[in-house]
XYZ file of C-alpha atoms in Angstrom:
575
model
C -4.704 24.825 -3.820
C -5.803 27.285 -0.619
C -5.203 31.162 -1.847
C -1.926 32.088 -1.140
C -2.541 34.873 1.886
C -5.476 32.643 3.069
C -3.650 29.039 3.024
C -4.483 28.003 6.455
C -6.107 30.871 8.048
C -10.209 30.618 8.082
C -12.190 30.607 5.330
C -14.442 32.552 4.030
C -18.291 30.905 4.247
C -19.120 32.081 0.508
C -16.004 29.990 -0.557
C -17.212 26.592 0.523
C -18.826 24.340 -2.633
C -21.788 23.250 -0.305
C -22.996 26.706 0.627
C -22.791 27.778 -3.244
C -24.514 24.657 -4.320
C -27.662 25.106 -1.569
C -27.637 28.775 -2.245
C -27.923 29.376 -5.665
C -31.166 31.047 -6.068
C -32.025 29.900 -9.487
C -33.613 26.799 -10.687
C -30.559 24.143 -9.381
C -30.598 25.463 -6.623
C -34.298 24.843 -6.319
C -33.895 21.314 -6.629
C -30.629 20.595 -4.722
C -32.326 22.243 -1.839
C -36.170 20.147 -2.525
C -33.926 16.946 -3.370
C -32.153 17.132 -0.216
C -34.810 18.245 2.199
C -36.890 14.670 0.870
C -34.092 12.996 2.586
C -34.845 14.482 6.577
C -32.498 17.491 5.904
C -33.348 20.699 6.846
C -32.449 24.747 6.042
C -30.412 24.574 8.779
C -28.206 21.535 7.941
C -28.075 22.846 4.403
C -25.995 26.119 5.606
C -23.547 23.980 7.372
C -20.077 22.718 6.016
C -20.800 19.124 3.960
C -18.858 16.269 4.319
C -18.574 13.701 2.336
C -17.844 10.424 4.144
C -16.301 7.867 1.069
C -17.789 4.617 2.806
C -15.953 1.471 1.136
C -18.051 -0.895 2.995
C -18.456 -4.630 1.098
C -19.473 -7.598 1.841
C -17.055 -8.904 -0.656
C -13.696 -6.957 1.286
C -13.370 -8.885 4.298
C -10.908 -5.797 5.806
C -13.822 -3.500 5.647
C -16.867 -5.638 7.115
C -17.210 -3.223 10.085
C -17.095 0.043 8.023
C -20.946 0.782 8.658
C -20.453 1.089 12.345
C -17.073 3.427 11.692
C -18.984 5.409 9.857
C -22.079 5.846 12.122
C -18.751 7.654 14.412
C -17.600 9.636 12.090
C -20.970 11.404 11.909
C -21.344 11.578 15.381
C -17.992 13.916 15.088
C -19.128 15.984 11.941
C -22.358 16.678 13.572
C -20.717 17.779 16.891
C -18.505 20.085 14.932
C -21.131 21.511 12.951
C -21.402 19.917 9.790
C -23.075 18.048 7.420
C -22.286 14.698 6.940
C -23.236 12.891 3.673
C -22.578 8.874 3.040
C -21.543 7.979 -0.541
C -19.975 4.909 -1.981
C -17.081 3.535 -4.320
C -15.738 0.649 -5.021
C -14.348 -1.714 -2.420
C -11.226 -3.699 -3.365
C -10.852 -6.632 -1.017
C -7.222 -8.747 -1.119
C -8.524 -12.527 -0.430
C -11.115 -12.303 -3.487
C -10.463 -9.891 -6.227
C -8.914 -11.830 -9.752
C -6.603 -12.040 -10.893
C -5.365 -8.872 -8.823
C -6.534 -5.422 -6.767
C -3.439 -3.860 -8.789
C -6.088 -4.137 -11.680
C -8.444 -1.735 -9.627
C -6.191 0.157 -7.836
C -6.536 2.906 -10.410
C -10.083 2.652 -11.242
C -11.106 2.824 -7.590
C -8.477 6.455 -7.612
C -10.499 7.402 -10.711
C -14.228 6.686 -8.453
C -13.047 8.180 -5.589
C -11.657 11.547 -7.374
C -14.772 11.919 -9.643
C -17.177 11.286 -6.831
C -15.636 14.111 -4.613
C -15.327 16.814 -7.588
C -18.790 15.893 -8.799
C -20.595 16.482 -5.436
C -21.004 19.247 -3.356
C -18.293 18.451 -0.695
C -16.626 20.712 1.083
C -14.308 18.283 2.833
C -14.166 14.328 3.018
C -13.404 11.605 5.375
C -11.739 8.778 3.449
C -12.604 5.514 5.261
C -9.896 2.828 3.540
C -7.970 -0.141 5.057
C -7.442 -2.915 2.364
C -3.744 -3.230 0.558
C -4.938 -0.889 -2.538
C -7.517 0.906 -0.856
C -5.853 3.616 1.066
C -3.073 4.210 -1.239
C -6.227 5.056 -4.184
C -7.714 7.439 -1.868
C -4.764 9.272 -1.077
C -4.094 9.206 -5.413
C -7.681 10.723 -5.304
C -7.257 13.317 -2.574
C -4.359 14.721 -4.097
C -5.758 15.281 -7.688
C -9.465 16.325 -5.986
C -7.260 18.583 -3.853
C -10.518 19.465 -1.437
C -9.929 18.805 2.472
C -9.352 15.325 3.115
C -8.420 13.251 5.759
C -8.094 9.231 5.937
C -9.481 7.068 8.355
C -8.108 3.567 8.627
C -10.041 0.575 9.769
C -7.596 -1.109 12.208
C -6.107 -4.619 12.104
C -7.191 -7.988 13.265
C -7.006 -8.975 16.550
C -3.666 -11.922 16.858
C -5.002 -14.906 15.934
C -4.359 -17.747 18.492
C -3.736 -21.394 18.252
C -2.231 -23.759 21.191
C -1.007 -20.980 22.897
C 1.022 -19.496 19.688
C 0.523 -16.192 17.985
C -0.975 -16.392 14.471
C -0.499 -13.647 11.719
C -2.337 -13.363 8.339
C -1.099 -13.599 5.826
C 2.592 -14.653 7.027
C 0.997 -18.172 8.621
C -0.668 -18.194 5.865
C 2.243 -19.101 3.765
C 3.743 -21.242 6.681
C 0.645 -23.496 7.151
C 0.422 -24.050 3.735
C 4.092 -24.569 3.345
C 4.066 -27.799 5.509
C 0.942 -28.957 4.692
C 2.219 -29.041 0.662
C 5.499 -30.670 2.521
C 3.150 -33.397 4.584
C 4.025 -31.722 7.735
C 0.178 -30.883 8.536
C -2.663 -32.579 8.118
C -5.950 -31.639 6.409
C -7.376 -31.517 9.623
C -4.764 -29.288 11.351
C -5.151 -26.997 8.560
C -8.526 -26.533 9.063
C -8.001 -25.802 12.316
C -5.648 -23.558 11.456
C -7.982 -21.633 9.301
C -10.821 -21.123 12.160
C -7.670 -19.658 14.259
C -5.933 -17.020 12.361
C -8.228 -14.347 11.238
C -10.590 -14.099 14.731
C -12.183 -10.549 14.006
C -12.702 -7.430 11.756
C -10.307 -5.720 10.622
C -6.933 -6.199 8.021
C -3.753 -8.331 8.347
C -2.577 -8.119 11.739
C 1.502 -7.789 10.610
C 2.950 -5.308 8.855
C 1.857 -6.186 5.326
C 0.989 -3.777 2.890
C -2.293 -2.803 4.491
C -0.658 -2.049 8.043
C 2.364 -0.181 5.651
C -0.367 2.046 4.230
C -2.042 2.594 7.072
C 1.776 3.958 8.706
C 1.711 5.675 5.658
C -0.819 7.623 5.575
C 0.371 8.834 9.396
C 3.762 9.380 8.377
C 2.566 11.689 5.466
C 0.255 13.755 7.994
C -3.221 12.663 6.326
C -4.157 10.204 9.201
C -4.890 11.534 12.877
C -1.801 10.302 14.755
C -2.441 7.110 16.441
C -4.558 5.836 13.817
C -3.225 3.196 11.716
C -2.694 0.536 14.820
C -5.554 0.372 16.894
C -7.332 -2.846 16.320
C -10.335 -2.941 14.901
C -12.784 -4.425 17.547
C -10.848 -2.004 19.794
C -13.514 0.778 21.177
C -10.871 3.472 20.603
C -10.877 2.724 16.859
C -14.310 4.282 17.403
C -12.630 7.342 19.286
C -10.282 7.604 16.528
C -13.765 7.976 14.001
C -15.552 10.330 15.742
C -12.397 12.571 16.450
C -11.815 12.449 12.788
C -15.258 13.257 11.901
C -14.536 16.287 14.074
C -11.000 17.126 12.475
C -12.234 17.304 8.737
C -14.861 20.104 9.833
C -11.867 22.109 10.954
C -9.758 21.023 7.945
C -12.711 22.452 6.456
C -12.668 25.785 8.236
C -8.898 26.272 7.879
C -8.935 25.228 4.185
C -5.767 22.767 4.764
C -5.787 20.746 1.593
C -3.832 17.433 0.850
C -1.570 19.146 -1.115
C -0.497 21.660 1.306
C 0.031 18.035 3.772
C 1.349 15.691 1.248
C 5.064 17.339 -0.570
C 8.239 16.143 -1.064
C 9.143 16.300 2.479
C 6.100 14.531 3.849
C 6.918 11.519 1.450
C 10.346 11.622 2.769
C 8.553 11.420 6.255
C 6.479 8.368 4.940
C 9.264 6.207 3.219
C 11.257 7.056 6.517
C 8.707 5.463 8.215
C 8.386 2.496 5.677
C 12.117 1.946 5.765
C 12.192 2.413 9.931
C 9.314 -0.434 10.390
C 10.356 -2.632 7.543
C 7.055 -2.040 6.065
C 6.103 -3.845 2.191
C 7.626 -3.571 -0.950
C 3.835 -2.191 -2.276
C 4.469 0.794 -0.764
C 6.713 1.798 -3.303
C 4.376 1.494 -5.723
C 2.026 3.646 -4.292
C 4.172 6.632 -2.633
C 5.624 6.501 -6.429
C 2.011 7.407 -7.732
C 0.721 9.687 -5.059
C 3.634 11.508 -5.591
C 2.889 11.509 -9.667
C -0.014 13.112 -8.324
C 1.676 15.996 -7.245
C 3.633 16.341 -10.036
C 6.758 14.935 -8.544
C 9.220 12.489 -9.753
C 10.273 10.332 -7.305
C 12.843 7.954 -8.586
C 13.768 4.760 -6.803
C 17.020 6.157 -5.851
C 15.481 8.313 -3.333
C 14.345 5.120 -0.997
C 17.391 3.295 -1.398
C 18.962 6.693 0.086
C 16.595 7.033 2.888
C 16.722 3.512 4.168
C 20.558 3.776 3.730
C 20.080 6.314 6.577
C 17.014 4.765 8.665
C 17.702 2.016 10.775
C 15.349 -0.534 10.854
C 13.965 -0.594 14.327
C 10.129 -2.198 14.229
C 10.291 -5.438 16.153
C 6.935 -6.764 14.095
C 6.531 -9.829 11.561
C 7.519 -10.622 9.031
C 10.723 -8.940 9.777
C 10.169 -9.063 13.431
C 8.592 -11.241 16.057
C 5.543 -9.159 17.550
C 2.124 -7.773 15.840
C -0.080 -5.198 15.597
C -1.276 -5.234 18.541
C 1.479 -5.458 20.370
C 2.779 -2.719 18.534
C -0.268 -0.301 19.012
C 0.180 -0.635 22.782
C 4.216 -0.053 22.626
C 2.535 3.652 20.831
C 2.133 3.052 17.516
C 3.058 4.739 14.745
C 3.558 8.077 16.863
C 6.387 6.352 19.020
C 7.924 4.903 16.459
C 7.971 8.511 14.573
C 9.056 9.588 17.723
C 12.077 7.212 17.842
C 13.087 8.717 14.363
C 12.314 12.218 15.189
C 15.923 13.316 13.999
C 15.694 11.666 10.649
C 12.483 13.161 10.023
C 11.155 16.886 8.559
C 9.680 18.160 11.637
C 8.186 21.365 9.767
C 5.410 19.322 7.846
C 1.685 20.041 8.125
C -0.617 17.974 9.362
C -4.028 17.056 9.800
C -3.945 18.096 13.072
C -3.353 21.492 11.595
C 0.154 21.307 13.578
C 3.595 20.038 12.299
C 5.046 16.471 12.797
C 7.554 18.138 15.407
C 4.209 19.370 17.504
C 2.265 16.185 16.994
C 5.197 14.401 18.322
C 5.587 16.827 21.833
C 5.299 14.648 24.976
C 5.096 11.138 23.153
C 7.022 8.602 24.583
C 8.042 4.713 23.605
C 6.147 2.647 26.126
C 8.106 -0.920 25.122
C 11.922 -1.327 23.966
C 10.781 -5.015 22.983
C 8.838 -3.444 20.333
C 10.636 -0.288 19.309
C 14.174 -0.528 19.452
C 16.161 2.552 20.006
C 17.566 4.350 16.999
C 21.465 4.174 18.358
C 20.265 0.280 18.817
C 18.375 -0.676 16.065
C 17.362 -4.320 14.939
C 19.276 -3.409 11.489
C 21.489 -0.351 10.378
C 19.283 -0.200 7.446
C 15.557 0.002 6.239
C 13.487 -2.985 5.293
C 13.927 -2.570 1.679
C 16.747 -1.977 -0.457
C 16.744 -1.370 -4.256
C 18.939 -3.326 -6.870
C 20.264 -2.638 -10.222
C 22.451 -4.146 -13.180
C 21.517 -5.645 -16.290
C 18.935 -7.589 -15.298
C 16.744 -5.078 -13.697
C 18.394 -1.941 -15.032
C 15.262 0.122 -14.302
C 15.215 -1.234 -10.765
C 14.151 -4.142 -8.720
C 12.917 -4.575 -5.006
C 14.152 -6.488 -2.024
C 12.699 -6.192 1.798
C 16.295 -7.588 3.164
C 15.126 -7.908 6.698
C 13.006 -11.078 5.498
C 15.971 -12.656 3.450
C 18.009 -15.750 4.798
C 21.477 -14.553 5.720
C 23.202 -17.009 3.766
C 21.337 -15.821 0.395
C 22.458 -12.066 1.016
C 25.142 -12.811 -1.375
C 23.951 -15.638 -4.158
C 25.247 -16.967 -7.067
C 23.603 -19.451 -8.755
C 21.916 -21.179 -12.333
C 18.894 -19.979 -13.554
C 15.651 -21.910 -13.539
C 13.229 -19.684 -15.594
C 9.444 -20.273 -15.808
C 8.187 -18.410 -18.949
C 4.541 -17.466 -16.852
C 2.508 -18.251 -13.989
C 0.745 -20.904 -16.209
C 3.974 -22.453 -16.903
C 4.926 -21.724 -13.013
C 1.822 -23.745 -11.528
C 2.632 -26.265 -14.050
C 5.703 -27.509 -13.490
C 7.017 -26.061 -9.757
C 6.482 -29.777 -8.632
C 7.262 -31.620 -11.283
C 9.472 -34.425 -9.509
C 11.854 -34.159 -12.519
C 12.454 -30.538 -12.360
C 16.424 -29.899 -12.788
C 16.520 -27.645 -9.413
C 18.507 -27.800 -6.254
C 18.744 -25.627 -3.583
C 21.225 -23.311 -5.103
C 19.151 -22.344 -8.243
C 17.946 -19.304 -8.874
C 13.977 -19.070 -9.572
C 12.939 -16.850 -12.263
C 9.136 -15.764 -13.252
C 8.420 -14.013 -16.195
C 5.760 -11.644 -17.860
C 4.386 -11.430 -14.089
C 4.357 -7.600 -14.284
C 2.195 -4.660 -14.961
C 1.136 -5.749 -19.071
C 2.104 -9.330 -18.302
C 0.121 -10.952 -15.650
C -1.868 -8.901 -16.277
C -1.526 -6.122 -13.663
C 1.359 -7.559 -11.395
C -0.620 -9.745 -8.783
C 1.481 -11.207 -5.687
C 2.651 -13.562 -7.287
C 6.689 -12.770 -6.507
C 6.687 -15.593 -3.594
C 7.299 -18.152 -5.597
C 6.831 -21.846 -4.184
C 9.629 -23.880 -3.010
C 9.275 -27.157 -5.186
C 7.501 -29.662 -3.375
C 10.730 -32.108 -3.836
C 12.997 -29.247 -2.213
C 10.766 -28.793 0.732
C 10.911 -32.359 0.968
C 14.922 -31.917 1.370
C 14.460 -29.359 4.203
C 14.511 -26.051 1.848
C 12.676 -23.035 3.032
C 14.577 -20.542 0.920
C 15.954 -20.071 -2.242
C 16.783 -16.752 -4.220
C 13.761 -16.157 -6.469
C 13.263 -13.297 -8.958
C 9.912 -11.827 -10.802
C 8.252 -8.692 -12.067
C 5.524 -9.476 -10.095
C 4.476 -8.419 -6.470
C 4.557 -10.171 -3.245
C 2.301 -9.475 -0.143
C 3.928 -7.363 2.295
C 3.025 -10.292 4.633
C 5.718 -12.500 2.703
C 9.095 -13.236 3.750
C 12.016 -15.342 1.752
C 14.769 -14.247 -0.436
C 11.990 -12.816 -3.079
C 13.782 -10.031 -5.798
C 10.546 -8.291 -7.478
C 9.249 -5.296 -9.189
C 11.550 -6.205 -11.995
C 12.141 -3.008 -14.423
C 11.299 -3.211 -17.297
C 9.234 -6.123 -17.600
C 9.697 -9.210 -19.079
C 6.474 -8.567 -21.695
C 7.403 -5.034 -22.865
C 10.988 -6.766 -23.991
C 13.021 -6.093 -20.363
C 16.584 -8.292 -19.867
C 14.781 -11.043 -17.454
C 12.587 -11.876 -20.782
C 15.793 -12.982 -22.138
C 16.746 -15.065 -18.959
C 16.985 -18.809 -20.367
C 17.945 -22.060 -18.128
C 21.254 -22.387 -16.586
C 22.540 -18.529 -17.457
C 24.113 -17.585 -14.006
C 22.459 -14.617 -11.988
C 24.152 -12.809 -8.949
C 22.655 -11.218 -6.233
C 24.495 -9.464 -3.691
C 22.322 -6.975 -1.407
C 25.219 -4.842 -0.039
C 26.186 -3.780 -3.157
C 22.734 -3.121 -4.418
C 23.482 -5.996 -7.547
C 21.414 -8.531 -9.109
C 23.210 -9.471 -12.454
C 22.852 -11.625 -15.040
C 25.831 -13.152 -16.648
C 25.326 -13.749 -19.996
C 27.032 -11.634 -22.698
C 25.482 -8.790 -24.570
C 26.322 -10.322 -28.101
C 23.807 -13.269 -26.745
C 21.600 -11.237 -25.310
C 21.250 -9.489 -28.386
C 20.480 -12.728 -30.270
C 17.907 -13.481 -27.993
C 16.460 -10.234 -28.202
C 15.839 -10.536 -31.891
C 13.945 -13.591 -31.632
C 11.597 -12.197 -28.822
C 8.451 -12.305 -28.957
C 5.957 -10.459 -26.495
C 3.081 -12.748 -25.077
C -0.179 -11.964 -26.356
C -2.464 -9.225 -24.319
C -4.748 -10.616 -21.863
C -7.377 -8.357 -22.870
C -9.503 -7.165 -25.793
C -11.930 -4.560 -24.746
C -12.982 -2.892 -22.030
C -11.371 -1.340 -18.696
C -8.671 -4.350 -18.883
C -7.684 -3.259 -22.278
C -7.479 0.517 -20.871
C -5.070 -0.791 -18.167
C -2.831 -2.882 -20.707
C -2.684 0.163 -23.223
C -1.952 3.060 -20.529
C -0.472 1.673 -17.152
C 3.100 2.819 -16.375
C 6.171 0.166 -15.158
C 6.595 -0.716 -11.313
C 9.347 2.033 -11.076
C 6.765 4.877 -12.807
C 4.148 3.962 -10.110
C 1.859 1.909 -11.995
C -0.367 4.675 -12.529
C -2.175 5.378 -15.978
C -0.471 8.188 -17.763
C -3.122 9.772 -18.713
C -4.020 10.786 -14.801
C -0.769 12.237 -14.158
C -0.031 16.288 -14.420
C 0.554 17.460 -17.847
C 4.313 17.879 -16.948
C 4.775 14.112 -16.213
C 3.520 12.901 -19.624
C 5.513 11.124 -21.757
């Protein structure tokens, strides 16, 4: 943390890690200063501020495919500040190809990131992140590193385009899939289909988790304002790099750390803005552990009060009808923080080295289409409301601006699937004893289950259903879902099913109840039976033996604790 009577004011050059490192006058310092030299550097660049620039560039993460060019911009703005930028790697954890999940890696790719900055001799970095669990493990890393940080996101695709309609990935996805499993699309049309959606760099162009993060990361104050929309062949994403490579040079200077950004209020700023755009049910997850991070409880509660009081007001799919795009020329994530202005802790530091309220002086909302007005809003309340009773009496997730209206309020016979094996299996078996009323259940889908919670929580619509015209049914897991999904999907179950939780009791035909207004999901079986079946439970056996899966199954906390290991958390937080 910055000394108390020096917390934003300049620092002093003999304080800086880079400067110690080149200067000491012994032997290491010898051969940091020969070492680096080899590589074009000269005295000169070795007395200026060094910045690290965390480059998660791969080849196998299509979201980050253009992060070489970003970061030949954010150079250009360290050097024209006066510092001394320095590339380094980590791993890259791309959506469409890691297995079985990036929740797996989430936590190892925090662990990378935080070593890599305390090991070296940064005096501020430039965290270049995009994909769903990239951004969120940088920000886990920046607040236990605690150096000056700042995040730069990549941008999202451009709108795909086919026959004159707007495409968004992954929400089409799911649609084009949808009716080709119902016969409604050909092979050919899908393929088609394919070549259309995803038509440049950049992440999913709706607000799934990846655009959520990016929001995120603006509504917390680590992200230059304006960042997290602009597309990603857009030449102002450039802009946004260089001016960032300039801001973390005077992050530098000032000694503003993430933990004098990122506090209780600032996370109240950032689920305001996840509630206000409807953003994914991931984020939870993550703002959960950043805040371990700190130190911080934050208990599901908390959201379920803030988007009690945050009208939902993002026009953007898969709540709303626009895009990214759309929405970074309404103003982005500073309009729509504008819009909320009232609801939000104007005091808050920034990387801007101003407050939210200054930040926000003279922006306006350029397109009502996009952001409604906060006496008008699209809903009364956020995108995502939290549930409890006895089946998830830790907690369970909703986003209720994606649910059919007549499902709000469900009642209906269970029809349980005891894994995703068993799910895959049987979800179109003709003779499957479903109808459009059941209830779907998924089990040991969660954190020790799956293993590591994958998206898993959209659960298919039998094929024989879809047949019938169904494209919603009330369907409950403790695993994930994109935040590109829609449907009536209940997830983050708490506790899970494979650490002994109620919906690893859930047996065909018990009756469940959801009602959304009043927070509910309830199964109705009673607790004499329940405690019968509990005796003869049995926990599924561990999908690993060794190595960093085994770590993850032994220390990774439940959905509601962050899924963070315990062992990275503040002393105070242990169990």
């Amino acid at each position: 943390m910055a000394d108390e009577d020096n917390k934003h004011g300049v620092i002093e050059e003999d304080k800086r890690r880079g400067e110690k490192y080149f200067n000491d006058t012994g032997l290491w310092g010898f051969i940091h200063r020969s070492f680096t030299k080899s590589m074009g550097y000269t005295d000169d660049d070795l007395k200026k501020p060094v910045i690290g620039i965390c480059n998660t560039f791969s080849e196998l993460n299509k979201c980050h495919s253009h992060f070489r060019e970003l970061t030949d911009y954010v150079k250009r703005g360290v050097w024209q500040a006066g510092g001394l930028p320095m590339e380094f790697p980590t791993i890259s954890i791309g959506e469409p190809y890691v297995k079985p999940t990036t929740m797996l890696l989430r936590n190892l790719m925090a662990m990378d990131t935080e070593e890599m900055v305390k090991a070296h001799p940064i005096d501020g970095v430039v965290l270049l992140g995009g994909c769903d669990k990239t951004v969120p493990a940088q920000l886990m890393a920046a607040v236990s590193a605690n150096i000056p940080a700042i995040v730069l996101t990549g941008g999202p695709m451009l709108n795909g385009k086919l026959n004159g309609q707007t495409l968004g990935a992954c929400t089409d996805c799911y649609q084009f899939t949808l009716e080709h499993k119902a016969g409604n699309i050909s092979d050919e049309q899908l393929t088609i289909a394919e070549n259309a959606i995803c038509r440049s760099d950049g992440h999913c162009m709706v607000m799934g988790t990846a655009s959520t993060m990016a929001a995120i990361a603006e509504g917390l104050g680590m992200a230059l304002p304006g960042c997290a929309a602009i597309p990603a062949p857009d030449s102002r994403r450039r802009h946004m790099s260089e001016q960032t490579g300039k801001q973390i040079v005077e992050l530098v200077h000032r000694n503003i750390r993430p933990r004098d950004i990122i506090t209780p209020e600032s996370l109240d700023n950032a689920i305001r803005v996840t509630m206000a755009c409807a953003g994914s049910t991931n984020a939870i997850i993550h703002l959960v552990a950043i805040a371990g991070r700190l130190g911080y409880r934050l208990p599901l509660e908390r959201f379920d009060e803030i988007s009690a009081t945050t009208p939902f007001i993002l026009n953007v799919r898969p709540s709303g009808k626009y895009q990214m795009e759309e929405f970074f020329e309404a103003g982005g994530v500073p309009a729509l923080m504008k819009e909320i202005e009232p609801l939000l802790n104007g005091h808050c530091l920034t990387v801007t080295g101003q407050t939210v309220s200054e930040n926000l002086r003279g922006v306006k909302v350029t397109d009502r289409e996009l952001i409604y007005p906060l006496e008008q809003p699209i809903a009364p309340q956020g995108g995502i409301a939290v549930l409890r009773g006895n089946l998830s009496p830790n907690g369970a997730l909703i986003k209720q601006t994606a649910v059919s209206a007549h499902l709000k309020k469900h009642r209906g016979r269970a029809v349980v699937f005891e894994s995703p094996d068993d799910l895959n299996a049987r979800i179109d078996d003709p003779d499957l004893d479903v109808d459009e009323n059941s209830v779907l259940v998924l089990k040991n889908a969660g954190p020790k289950g799956a293993p590591a919670m994958p998206e898993i929580g959209q659960i298919p619509i039998p094929k024989k259903l879809l047949l019938q015209g169904v494209r919603d049914m009330v369907r409950i897991s403790d695993a994930r879902i994109s935040g590109t999904s829609y449907g009536t999907l209940i997830v983050h179950v708490a506790p899970e099913a494979a650490i002994g939780g109620p919906l690893g009791l859930v047996q065909d035909g018990d009756e469940i109840e959801l009602d959304i207004d009043m927070r509910k999901l309830e199964l109705h079986v009673d607790e004499e039976t329940l405690r019968e079946r509990k005796a003869k439970w049995q926990a599924p056996p561990p999908a690993y033996d060794r190595g960093y899966g085994l770590l993850f199954l032994e220390r990774v906390l439940q959905a509601d604790e962050g899924c963070d290991f315990d062992f990275l958390l503040p002393p105070e937080l242990r169990k």
